[in-house]
mmCIF file of C-alpha atoms and ligand atoms in Angstrom:
data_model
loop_
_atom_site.group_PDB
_atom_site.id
_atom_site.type_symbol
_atom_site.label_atom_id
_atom_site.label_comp_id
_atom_site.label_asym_id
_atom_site.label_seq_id
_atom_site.Cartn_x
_atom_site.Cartn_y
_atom_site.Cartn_z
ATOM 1 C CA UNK A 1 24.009 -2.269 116.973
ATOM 2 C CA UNK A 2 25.746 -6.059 116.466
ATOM 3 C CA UNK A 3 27.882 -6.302 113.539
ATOM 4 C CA UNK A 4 27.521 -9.505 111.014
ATOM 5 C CA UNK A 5 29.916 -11.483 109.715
ATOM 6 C CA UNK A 6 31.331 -10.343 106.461
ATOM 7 C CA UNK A 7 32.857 -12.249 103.807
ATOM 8 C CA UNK A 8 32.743 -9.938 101.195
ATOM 9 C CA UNK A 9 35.736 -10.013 98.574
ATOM 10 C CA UNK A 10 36.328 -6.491 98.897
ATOM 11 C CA UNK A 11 35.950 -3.978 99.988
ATOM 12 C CA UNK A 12 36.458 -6.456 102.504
ATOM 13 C CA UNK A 13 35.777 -6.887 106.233
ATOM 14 C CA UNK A 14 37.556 -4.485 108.749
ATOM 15 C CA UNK A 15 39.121 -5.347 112.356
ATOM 16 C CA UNK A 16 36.361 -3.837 114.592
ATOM 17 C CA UNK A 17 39.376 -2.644 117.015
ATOM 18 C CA UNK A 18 40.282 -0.307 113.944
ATOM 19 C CA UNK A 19 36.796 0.837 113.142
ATOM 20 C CA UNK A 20 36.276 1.675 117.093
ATOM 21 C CA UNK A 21 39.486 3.783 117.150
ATOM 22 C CA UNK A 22 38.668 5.835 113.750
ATOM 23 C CA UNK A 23 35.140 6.577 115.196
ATOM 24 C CA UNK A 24 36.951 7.723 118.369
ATOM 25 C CA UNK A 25 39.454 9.922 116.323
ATOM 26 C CA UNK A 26 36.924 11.080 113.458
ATOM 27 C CA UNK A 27 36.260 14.458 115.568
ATOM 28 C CA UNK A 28 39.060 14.983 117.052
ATOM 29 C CA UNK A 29 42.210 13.673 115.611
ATOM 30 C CA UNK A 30 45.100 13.551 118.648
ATOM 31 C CA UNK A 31 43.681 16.713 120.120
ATOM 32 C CA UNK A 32 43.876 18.474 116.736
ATOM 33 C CA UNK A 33 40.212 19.418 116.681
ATOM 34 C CA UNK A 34 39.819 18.149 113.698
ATOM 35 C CA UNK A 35 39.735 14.810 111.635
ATOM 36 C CA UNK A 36 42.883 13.927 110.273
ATOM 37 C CA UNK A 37 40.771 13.385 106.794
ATOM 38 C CA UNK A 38 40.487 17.092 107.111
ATOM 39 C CA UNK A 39 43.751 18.157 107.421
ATOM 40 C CA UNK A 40 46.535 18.858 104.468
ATOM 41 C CA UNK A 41 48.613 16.072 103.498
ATOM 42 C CA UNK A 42 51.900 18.087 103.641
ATOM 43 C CA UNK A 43 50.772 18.455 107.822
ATOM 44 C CA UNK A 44 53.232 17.738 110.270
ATOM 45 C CA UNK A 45 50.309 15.977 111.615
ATOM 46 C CA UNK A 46 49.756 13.694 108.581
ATOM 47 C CA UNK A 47 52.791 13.106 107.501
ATOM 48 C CA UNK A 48 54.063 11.411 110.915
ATOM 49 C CA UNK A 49 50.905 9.301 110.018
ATOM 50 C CA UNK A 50 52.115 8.185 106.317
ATOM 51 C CA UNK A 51 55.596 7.888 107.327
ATOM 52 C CA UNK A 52 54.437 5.583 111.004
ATOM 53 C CA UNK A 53 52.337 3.542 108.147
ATOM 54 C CA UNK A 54 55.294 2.912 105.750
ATOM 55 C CA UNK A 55 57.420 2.058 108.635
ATOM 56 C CA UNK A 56 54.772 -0.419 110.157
ATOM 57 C CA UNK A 57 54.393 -2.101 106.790
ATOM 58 C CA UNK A 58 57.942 -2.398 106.233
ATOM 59 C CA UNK A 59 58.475 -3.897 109.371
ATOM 60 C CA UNK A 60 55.156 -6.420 109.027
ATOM 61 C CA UNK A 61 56.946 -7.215 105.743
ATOM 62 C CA UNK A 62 60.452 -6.988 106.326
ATOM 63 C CA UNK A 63 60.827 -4.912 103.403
ATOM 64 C CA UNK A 64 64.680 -3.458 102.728
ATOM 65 C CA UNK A 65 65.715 -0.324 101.809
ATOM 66 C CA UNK A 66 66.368 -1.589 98.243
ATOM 67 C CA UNK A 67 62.759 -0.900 97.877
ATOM 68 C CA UNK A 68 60.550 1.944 97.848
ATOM 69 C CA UNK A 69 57.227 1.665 99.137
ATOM 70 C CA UNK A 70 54.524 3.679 96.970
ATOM 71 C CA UNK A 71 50.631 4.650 98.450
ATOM 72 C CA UNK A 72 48.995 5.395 94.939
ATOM 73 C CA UNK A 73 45.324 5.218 93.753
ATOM 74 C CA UNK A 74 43.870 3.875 90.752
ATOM 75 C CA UNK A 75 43.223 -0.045 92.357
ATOM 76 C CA UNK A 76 45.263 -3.113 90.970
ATOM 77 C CA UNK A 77 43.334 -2.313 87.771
ATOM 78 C CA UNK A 78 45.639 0.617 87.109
ATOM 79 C CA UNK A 79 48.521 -1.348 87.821
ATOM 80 C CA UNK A 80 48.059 -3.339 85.466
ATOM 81 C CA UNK A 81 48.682 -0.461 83.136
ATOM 82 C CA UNK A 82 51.740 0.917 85.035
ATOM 83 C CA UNK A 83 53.373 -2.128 85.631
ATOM 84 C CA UNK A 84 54.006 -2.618 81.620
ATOM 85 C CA UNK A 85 54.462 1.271 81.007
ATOM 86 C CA UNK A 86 57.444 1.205 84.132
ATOM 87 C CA UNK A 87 58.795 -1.960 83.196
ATOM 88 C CA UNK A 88 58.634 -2.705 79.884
ATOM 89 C CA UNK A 89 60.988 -0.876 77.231
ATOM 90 C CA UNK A 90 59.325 0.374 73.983
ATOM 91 C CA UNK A 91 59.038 -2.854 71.338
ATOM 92 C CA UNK A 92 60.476 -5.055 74.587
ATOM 93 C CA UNK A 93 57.788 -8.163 75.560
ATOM 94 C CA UNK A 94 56.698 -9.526 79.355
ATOM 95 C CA UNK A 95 55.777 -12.577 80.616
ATOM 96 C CA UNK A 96 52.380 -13.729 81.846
ATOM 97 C CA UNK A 97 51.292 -16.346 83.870
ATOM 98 C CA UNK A 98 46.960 -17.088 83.232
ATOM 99 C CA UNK A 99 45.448 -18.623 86.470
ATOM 100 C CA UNK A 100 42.367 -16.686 86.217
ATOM 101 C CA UNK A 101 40.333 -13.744 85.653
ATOM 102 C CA UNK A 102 42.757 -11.366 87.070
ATOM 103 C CA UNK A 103 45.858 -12.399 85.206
ATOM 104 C CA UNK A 104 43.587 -12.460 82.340
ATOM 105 C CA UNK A 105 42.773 -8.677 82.982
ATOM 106 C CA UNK A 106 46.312 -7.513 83.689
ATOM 107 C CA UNK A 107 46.955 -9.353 80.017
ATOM 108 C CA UNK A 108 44.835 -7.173 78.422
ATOM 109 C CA UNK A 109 45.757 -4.015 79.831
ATOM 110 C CA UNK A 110 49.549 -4.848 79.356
ATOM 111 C CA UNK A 111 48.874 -5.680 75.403
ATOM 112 C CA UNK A 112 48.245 -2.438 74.797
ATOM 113 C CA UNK A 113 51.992 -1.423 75.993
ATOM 114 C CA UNK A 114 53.937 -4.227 74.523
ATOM 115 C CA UNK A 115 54.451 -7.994 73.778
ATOM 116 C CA UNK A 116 53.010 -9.973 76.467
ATOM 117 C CA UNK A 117 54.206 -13.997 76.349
ATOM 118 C CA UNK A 118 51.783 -15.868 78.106
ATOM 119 C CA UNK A 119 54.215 -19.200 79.409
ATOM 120 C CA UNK A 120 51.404 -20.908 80.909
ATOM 121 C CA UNK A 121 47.860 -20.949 81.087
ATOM 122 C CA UNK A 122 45.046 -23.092 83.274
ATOM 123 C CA UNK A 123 42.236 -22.757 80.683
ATOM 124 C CA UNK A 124 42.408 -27.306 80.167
ATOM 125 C CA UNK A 125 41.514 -27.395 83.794
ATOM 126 C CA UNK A 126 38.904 -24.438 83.664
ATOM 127 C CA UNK A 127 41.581 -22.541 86.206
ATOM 128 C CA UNK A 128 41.401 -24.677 89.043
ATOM 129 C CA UNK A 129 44.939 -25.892 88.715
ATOM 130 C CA UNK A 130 48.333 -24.270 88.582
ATOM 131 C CA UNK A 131 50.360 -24.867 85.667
ATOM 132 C CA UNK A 132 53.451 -26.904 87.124
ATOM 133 C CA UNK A 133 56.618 -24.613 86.355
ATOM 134 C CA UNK A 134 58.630 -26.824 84.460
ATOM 135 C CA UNK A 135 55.726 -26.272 81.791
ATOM 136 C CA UNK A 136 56.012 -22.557 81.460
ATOM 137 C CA UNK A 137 57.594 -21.266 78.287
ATOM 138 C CA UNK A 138 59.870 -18.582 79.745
ATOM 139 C CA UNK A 139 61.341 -15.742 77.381
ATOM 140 C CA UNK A 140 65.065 -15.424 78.498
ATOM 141 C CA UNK A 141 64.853 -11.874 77.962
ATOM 142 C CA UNK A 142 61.641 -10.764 78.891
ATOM 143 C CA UNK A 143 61.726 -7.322 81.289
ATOM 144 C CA UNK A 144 59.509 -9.177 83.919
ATOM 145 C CA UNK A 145 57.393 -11.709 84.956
ATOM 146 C CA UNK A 146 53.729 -11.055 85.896
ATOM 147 C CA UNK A 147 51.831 -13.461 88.006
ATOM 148 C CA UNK A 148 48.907 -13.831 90.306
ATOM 149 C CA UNK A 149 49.366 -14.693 94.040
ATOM 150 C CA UNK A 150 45.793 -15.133 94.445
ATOM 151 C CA UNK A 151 43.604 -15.179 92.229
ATOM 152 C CA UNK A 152 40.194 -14.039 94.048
ATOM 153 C CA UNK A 153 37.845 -14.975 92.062
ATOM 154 C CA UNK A 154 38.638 -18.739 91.541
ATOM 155 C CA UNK A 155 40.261 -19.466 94.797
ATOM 156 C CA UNK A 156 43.520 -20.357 93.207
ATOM 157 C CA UNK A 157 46.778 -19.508 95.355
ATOM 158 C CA UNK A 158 50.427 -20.059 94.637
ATOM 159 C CA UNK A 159 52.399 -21.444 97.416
ATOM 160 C CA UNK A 160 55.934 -20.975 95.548
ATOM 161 C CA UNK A 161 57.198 -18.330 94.269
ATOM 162 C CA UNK A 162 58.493 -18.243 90.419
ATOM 163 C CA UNK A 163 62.305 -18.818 90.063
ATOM 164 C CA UNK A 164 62.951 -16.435 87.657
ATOM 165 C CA UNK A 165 66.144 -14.290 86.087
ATOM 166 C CA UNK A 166 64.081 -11.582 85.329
ATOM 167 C CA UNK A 167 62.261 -9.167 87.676
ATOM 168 C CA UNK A 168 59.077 -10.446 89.228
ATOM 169 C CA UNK A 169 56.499 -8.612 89.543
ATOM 170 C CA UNK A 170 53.091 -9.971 91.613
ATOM 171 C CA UNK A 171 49.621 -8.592 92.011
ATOM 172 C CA UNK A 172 48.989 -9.198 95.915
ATOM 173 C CA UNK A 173 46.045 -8.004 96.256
ATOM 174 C CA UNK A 174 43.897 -10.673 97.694
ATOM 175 C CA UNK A 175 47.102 -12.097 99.749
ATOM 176 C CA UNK A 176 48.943 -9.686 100.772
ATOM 177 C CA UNK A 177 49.850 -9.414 104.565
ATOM 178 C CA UNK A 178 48.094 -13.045 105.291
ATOM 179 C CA UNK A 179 51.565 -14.749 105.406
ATOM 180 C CA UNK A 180 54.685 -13.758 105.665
ATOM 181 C CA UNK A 181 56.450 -13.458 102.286
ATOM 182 C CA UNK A 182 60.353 -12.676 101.101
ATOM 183 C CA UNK A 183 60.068 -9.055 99.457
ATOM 184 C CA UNK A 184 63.460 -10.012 98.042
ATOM 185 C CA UNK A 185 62.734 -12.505 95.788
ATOM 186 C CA UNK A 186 60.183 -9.725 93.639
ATOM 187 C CA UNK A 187 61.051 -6.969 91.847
ATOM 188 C CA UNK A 188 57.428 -5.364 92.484
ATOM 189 C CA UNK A 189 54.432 -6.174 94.567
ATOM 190 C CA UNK A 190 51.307 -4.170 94.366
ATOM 191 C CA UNK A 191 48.012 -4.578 96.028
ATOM 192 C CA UNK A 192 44.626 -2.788 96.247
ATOM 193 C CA UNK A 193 44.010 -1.848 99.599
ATOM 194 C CA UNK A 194 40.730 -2.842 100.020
ATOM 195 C CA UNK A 195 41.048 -6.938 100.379
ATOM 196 C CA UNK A 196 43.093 -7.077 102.851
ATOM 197 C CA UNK A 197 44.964 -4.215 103.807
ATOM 198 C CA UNK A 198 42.289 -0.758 104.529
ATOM 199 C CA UNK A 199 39.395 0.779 102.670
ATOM 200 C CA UNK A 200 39.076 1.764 98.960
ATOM 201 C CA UNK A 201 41.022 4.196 97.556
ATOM 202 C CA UNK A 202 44.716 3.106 98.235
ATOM 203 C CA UNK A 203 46.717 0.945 95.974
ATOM 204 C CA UNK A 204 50.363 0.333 97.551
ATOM 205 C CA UNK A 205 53.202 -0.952 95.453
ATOM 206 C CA UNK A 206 56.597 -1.985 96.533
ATOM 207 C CA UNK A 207 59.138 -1.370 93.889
ATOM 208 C CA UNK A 208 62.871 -2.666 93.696
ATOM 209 C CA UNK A 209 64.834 0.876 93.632
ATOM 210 C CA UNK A 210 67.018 -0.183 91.033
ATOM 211 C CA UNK A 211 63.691 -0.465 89.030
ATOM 212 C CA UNK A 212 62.782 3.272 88.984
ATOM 213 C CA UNK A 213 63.534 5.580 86.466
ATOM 214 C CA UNK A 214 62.853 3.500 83.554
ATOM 215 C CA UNK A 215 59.419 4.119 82.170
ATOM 216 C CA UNK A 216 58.177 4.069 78.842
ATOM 217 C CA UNK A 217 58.060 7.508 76.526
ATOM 218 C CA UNK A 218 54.225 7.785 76.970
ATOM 219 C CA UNK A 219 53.839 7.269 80.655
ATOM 220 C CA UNK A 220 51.579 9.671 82.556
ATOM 221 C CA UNK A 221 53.660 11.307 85.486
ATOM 222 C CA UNK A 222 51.025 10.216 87.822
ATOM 223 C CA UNK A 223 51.253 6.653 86.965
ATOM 224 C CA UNK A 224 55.750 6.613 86.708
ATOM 225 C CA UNK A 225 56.320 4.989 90.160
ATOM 226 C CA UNK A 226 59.735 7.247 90.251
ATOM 227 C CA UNK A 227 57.082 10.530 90.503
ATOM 228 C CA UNK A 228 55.843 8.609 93.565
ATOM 229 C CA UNK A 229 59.244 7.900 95.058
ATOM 230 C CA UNK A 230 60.782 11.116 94.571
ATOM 231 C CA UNK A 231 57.748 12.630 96.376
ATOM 232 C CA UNK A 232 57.179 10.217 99.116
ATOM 233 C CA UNK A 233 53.958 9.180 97.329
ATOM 234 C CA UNK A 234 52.395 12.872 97.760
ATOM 235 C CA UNK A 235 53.085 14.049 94.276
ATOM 236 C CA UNK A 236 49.154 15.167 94.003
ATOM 237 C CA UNK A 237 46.667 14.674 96.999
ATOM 238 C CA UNK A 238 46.914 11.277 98.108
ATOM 239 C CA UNK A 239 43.993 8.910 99.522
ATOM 240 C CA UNK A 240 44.557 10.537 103.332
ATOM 241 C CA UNK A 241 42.386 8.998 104.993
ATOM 242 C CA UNK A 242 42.748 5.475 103.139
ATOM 243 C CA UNK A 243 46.301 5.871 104.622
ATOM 244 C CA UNK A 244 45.415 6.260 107.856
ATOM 245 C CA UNK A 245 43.177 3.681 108.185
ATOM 246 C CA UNK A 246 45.494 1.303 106.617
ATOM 247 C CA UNK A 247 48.270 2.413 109.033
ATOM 248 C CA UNK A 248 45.841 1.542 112.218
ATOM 249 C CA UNK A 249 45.077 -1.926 110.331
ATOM 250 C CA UNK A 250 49.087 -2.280 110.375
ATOM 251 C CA UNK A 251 49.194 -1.513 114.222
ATOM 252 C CA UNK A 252 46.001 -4.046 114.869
ATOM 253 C CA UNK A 253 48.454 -6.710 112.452
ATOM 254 C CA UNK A 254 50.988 -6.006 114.652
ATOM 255 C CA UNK A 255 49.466 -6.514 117.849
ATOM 256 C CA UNK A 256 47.981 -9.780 116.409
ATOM 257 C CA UNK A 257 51.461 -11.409 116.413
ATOM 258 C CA UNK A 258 52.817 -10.110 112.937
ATOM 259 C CA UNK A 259 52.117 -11.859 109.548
ATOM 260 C CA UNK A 260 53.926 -15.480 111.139
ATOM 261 C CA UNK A 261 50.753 -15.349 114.028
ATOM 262 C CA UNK A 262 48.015 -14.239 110.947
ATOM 263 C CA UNK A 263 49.588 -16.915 108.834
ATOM 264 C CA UNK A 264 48.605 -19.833 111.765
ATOM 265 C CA UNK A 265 45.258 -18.738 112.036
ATOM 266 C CA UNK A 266 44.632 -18.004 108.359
ATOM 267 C CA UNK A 267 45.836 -21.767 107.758
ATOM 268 C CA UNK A 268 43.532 -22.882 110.782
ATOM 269 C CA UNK A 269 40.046 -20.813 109.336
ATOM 270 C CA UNK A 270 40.909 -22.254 105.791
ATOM 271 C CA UNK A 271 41.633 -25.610 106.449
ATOM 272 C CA UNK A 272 38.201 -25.663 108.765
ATOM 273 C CA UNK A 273 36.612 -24.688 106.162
ATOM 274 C CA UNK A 274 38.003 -26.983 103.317
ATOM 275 C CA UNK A 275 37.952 -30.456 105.569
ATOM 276 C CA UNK A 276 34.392 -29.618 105.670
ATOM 277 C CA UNK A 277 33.593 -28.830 102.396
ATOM 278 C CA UNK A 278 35.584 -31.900 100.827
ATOM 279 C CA UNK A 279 34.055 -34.288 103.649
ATOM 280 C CA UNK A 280 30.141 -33.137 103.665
ATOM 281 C CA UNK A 281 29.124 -34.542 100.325
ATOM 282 C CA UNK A 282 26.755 -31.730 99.829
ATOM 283 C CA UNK A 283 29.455 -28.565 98.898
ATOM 284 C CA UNK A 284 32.376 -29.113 96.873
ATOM 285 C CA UNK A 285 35.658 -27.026 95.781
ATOM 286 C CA UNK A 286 37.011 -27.393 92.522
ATOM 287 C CA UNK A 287 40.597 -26.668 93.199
ATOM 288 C CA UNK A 288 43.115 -28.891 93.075
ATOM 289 C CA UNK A 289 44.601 -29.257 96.920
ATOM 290 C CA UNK A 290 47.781 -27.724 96.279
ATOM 291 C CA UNK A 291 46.505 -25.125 94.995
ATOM 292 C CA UNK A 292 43.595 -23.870 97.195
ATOM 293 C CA UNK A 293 43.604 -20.660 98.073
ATOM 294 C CA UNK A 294 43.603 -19.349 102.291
ATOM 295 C CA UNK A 295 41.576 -16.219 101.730
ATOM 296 C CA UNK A 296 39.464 -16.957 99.221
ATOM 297 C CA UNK A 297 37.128 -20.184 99.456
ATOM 298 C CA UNK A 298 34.632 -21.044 96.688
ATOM 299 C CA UNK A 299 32.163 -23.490 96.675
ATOM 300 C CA UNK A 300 29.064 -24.782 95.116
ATOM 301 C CA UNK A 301 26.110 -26.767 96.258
ATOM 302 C CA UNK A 302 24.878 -30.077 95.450
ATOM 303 C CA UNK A 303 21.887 -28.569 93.911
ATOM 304 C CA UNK A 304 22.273 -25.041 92.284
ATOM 305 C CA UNK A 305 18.118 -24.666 92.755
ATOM 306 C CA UNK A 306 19.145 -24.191 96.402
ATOM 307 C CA UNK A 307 21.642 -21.069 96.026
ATOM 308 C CA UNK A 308 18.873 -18.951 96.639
ATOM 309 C CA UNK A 309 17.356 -20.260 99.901
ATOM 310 C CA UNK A 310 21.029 -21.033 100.800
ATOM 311 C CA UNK A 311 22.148 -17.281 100.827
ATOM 312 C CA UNK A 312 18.070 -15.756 101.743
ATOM 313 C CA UNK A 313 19.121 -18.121 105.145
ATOM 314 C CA UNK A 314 22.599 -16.928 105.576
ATOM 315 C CA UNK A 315 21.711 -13.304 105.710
ATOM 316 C CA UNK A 316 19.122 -14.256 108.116
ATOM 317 C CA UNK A 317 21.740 -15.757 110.374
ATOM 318 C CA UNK A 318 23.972 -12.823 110.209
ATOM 319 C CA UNK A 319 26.117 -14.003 107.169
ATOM 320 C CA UNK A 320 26.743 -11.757 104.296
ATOM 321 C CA UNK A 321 28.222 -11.383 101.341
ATOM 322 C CA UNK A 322 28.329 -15.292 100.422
ATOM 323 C CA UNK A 323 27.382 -15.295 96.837
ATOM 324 C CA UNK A 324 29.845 -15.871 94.851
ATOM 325 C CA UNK A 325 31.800 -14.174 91.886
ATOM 326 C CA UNK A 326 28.918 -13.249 89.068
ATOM 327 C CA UNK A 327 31.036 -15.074 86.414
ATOM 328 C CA UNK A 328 31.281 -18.501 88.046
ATOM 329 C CA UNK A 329 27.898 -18.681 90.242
ATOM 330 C CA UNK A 330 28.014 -20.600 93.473
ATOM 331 C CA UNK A 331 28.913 -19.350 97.108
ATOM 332 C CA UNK A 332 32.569 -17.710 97.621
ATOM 333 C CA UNK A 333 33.408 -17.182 101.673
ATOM 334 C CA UNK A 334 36.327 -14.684 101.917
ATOM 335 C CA UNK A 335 38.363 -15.187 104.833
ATOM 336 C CA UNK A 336 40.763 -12.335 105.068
ATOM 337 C CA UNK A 337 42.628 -11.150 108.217
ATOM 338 C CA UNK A 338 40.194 -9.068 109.305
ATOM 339 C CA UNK A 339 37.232 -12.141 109.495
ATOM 340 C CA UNK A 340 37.933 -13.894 112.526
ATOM 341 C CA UNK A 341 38.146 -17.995 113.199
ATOM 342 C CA UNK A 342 34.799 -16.823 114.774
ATOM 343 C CA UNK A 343 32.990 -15.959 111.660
ATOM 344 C CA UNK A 344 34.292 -19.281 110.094
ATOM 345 C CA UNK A 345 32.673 -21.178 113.328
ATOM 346 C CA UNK A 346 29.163 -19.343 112.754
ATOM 347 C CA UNK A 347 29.935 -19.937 109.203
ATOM 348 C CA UNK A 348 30.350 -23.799 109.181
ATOM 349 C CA UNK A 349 27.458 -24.065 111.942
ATOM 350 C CA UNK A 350 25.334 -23.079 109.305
ATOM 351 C CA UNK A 351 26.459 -24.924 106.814
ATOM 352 C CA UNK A 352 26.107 -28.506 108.799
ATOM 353 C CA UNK A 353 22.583 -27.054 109.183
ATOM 354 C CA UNK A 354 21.933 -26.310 105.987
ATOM 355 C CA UNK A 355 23.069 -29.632 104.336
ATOM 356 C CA UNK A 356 21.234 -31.493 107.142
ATOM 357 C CA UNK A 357 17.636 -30.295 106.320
ATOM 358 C CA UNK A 358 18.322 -29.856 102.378
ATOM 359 C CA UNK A 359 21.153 -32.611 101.466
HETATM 360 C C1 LIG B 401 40.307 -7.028 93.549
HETATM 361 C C2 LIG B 401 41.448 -7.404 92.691
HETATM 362 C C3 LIG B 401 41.871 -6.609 91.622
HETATM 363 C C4 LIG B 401 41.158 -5.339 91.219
HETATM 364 O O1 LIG B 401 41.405 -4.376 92.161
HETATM 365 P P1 LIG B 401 40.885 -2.868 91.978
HETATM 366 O O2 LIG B 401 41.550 -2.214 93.143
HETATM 367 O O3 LIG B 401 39.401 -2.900 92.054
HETATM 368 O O4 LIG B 401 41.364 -2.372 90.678
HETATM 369 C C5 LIG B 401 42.964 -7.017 90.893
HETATM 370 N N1 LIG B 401 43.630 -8.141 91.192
HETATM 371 C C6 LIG B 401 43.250 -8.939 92.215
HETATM 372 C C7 LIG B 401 44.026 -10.177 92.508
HETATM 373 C C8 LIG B 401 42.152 -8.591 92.996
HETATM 374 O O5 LIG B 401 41.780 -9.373 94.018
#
């Protein structure tokens, strides 16, 4: 067996380490004789898992006890519906921030609740930009703000946070846990599991207490993030085995150096990549430099006649998942925690190569 390099977008690349230990524990869980996927989720057994994986995130995070954390399903999609029905008082309005196809989505969904304000949007530079701040049009008394970290398909990443009076609230989901960030300054966080966290199937969400407990009316129990904190997320069956995985990808984080040690090598494998890009005159990146995301890395070809041969050769060398986003064409190389500076080596060997027999 020899494992490629993956650069999917998610479901995303795992650390090997973690995949090794699950194999070794898929039998026989701790001596249990069985797999902890197998077990109930009110075990002693897996509870000491779900509580030792909130307590490693909260420490990889430095997350306070002013805020629940939440393991829920559904994706970041569903957020995008919960945020809005938590948040949002009946007739009240939210504002948006549009710096790409995920903001868009969560703009949509969170229409259907309420006003949404959008105070800026990227559309005159085709997203590749980030609307500077003092051009948003903030609503004074909006009940949050709703932005994009990362936006995954168009490589776009903030590197400030939003100085806002009103409660922040960030989908993560492509950046969370590749730099340190201060919980404090948000009032929620949420993040599909499956970029760069653990498998499919868990969503986590990190909610300001004093936010609970203030859903609209209409809001199904399963999606009120108090039903989730009153319960310790294990209302219904949650994603067990998600949860575990994601707890050993905590422990691998941890033994990596914490998010300060990911964030130096993140910044190394990105800015590789992008000095090569910008300096090869054969691939380009349209995002502004500011703005450019570390886990997400788009780029086209000189010649789009040659995306085909480019990514038949790639697989051939052991490098998958390269095509990028079906909406915007071109190659996208996802460079989450999990895809070592290794992969980005093998990665830009082949594309010298490539450029040198096509360009
Ligand atoms: C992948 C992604 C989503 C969608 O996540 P699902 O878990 O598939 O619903 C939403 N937002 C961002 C930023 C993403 O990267």
């Amino acid at each position: 067996m020899s494992r490629k390099y993956n650069f999917c977008a998610g479901p995303a690349a795992l650390p090997e380490a973690v995949l090794q230990q699950a194999q070794q524990e898929i039998l026989d869980w701790h001596g249990a004789g069985m797999s902890i996927m197998e077990m109930s989720h009110r075990s002693e057994e897996f509870v000491a898992v779900a509580t030792e994986a909130e307590r490693d995130l909260r420490e990889l995070l430095s997350i306070s006890d002013d805020y629940a954390v939440l393991f829920l399903q559904g994706g970041a999609s569903t957020q995008f519906a919960s945020v809005p029905l938590n948040l949002m008082p009946a007739g009240g309005s939210a504002d948006y921030v549009h710096t790409g196809q995920w903001s868009k989505k969560a703009i949509a969904e969170a229409k259907r609740y309420g006003d949404v304000n959008v105070v800026a949007d990227a559309a005159a530079s085709n997203y590749s930009t980030i609307p500077a701040f003092d051009s948003w049009s903030l609503n004074p008394n909006a009940a949050y703000l709703h932005y994009t970290p990362n936006e995954t398909i168009g490589g776009v990443e903030f590197f400030w946070e939003p100085d806002v009076n009103v409660p922040l609230v960030a989908d993560m989901s492509s950046t969370i846990l590749s730099r340190p960030v201060d919980v404090n300054k948000f009032g929620v966080i949420y993040a599909g599991a499956q970029k760069n966290i653990g498998p499919a199937g868990l969503t986590i969400a990190i909610v300001r207490r004093d936010l609970l407990g203030r859903s609209q009316v209409g809001c199904p129990v399963m999606l009120d993030y108090k039903t989730a904190a009153d319960n310790d997320s294990m209302y219904n069956t949650p994603p067990t085995y998600s949860i575990y995985l994601a707890g050993l990808v905590f422990k691998w984080l941890k033994g990596q150096g914490g998010l300060a040690a990911m964030e130096q090598i993140n910044r190394r494998k990105a800015s590789k990549l992008y000095d090569y890009i910008d300096n090869s005159g054969f691939y380009a990146n349209p995002v502004e430099l500011a703005s450019r995301s570390l886990m997400n890395v788009p780029f086209t070809l000189a010649d789009a006649a040659l995306d085909k041969p480019f990514l038949a050769q790639a697989e051939a060398a052991g490098l998958m998942n390269l095509k990028g986003h079906r909406s915007v064409g071109g190659m996208r190389a996802s460079i989450y925690n999990a895809v070592g500076e290794d992969a980005v080596d093998a990665l830009l060997d082949f594309m010298r190569e490539f450029a040198r027999s096509n360009g």
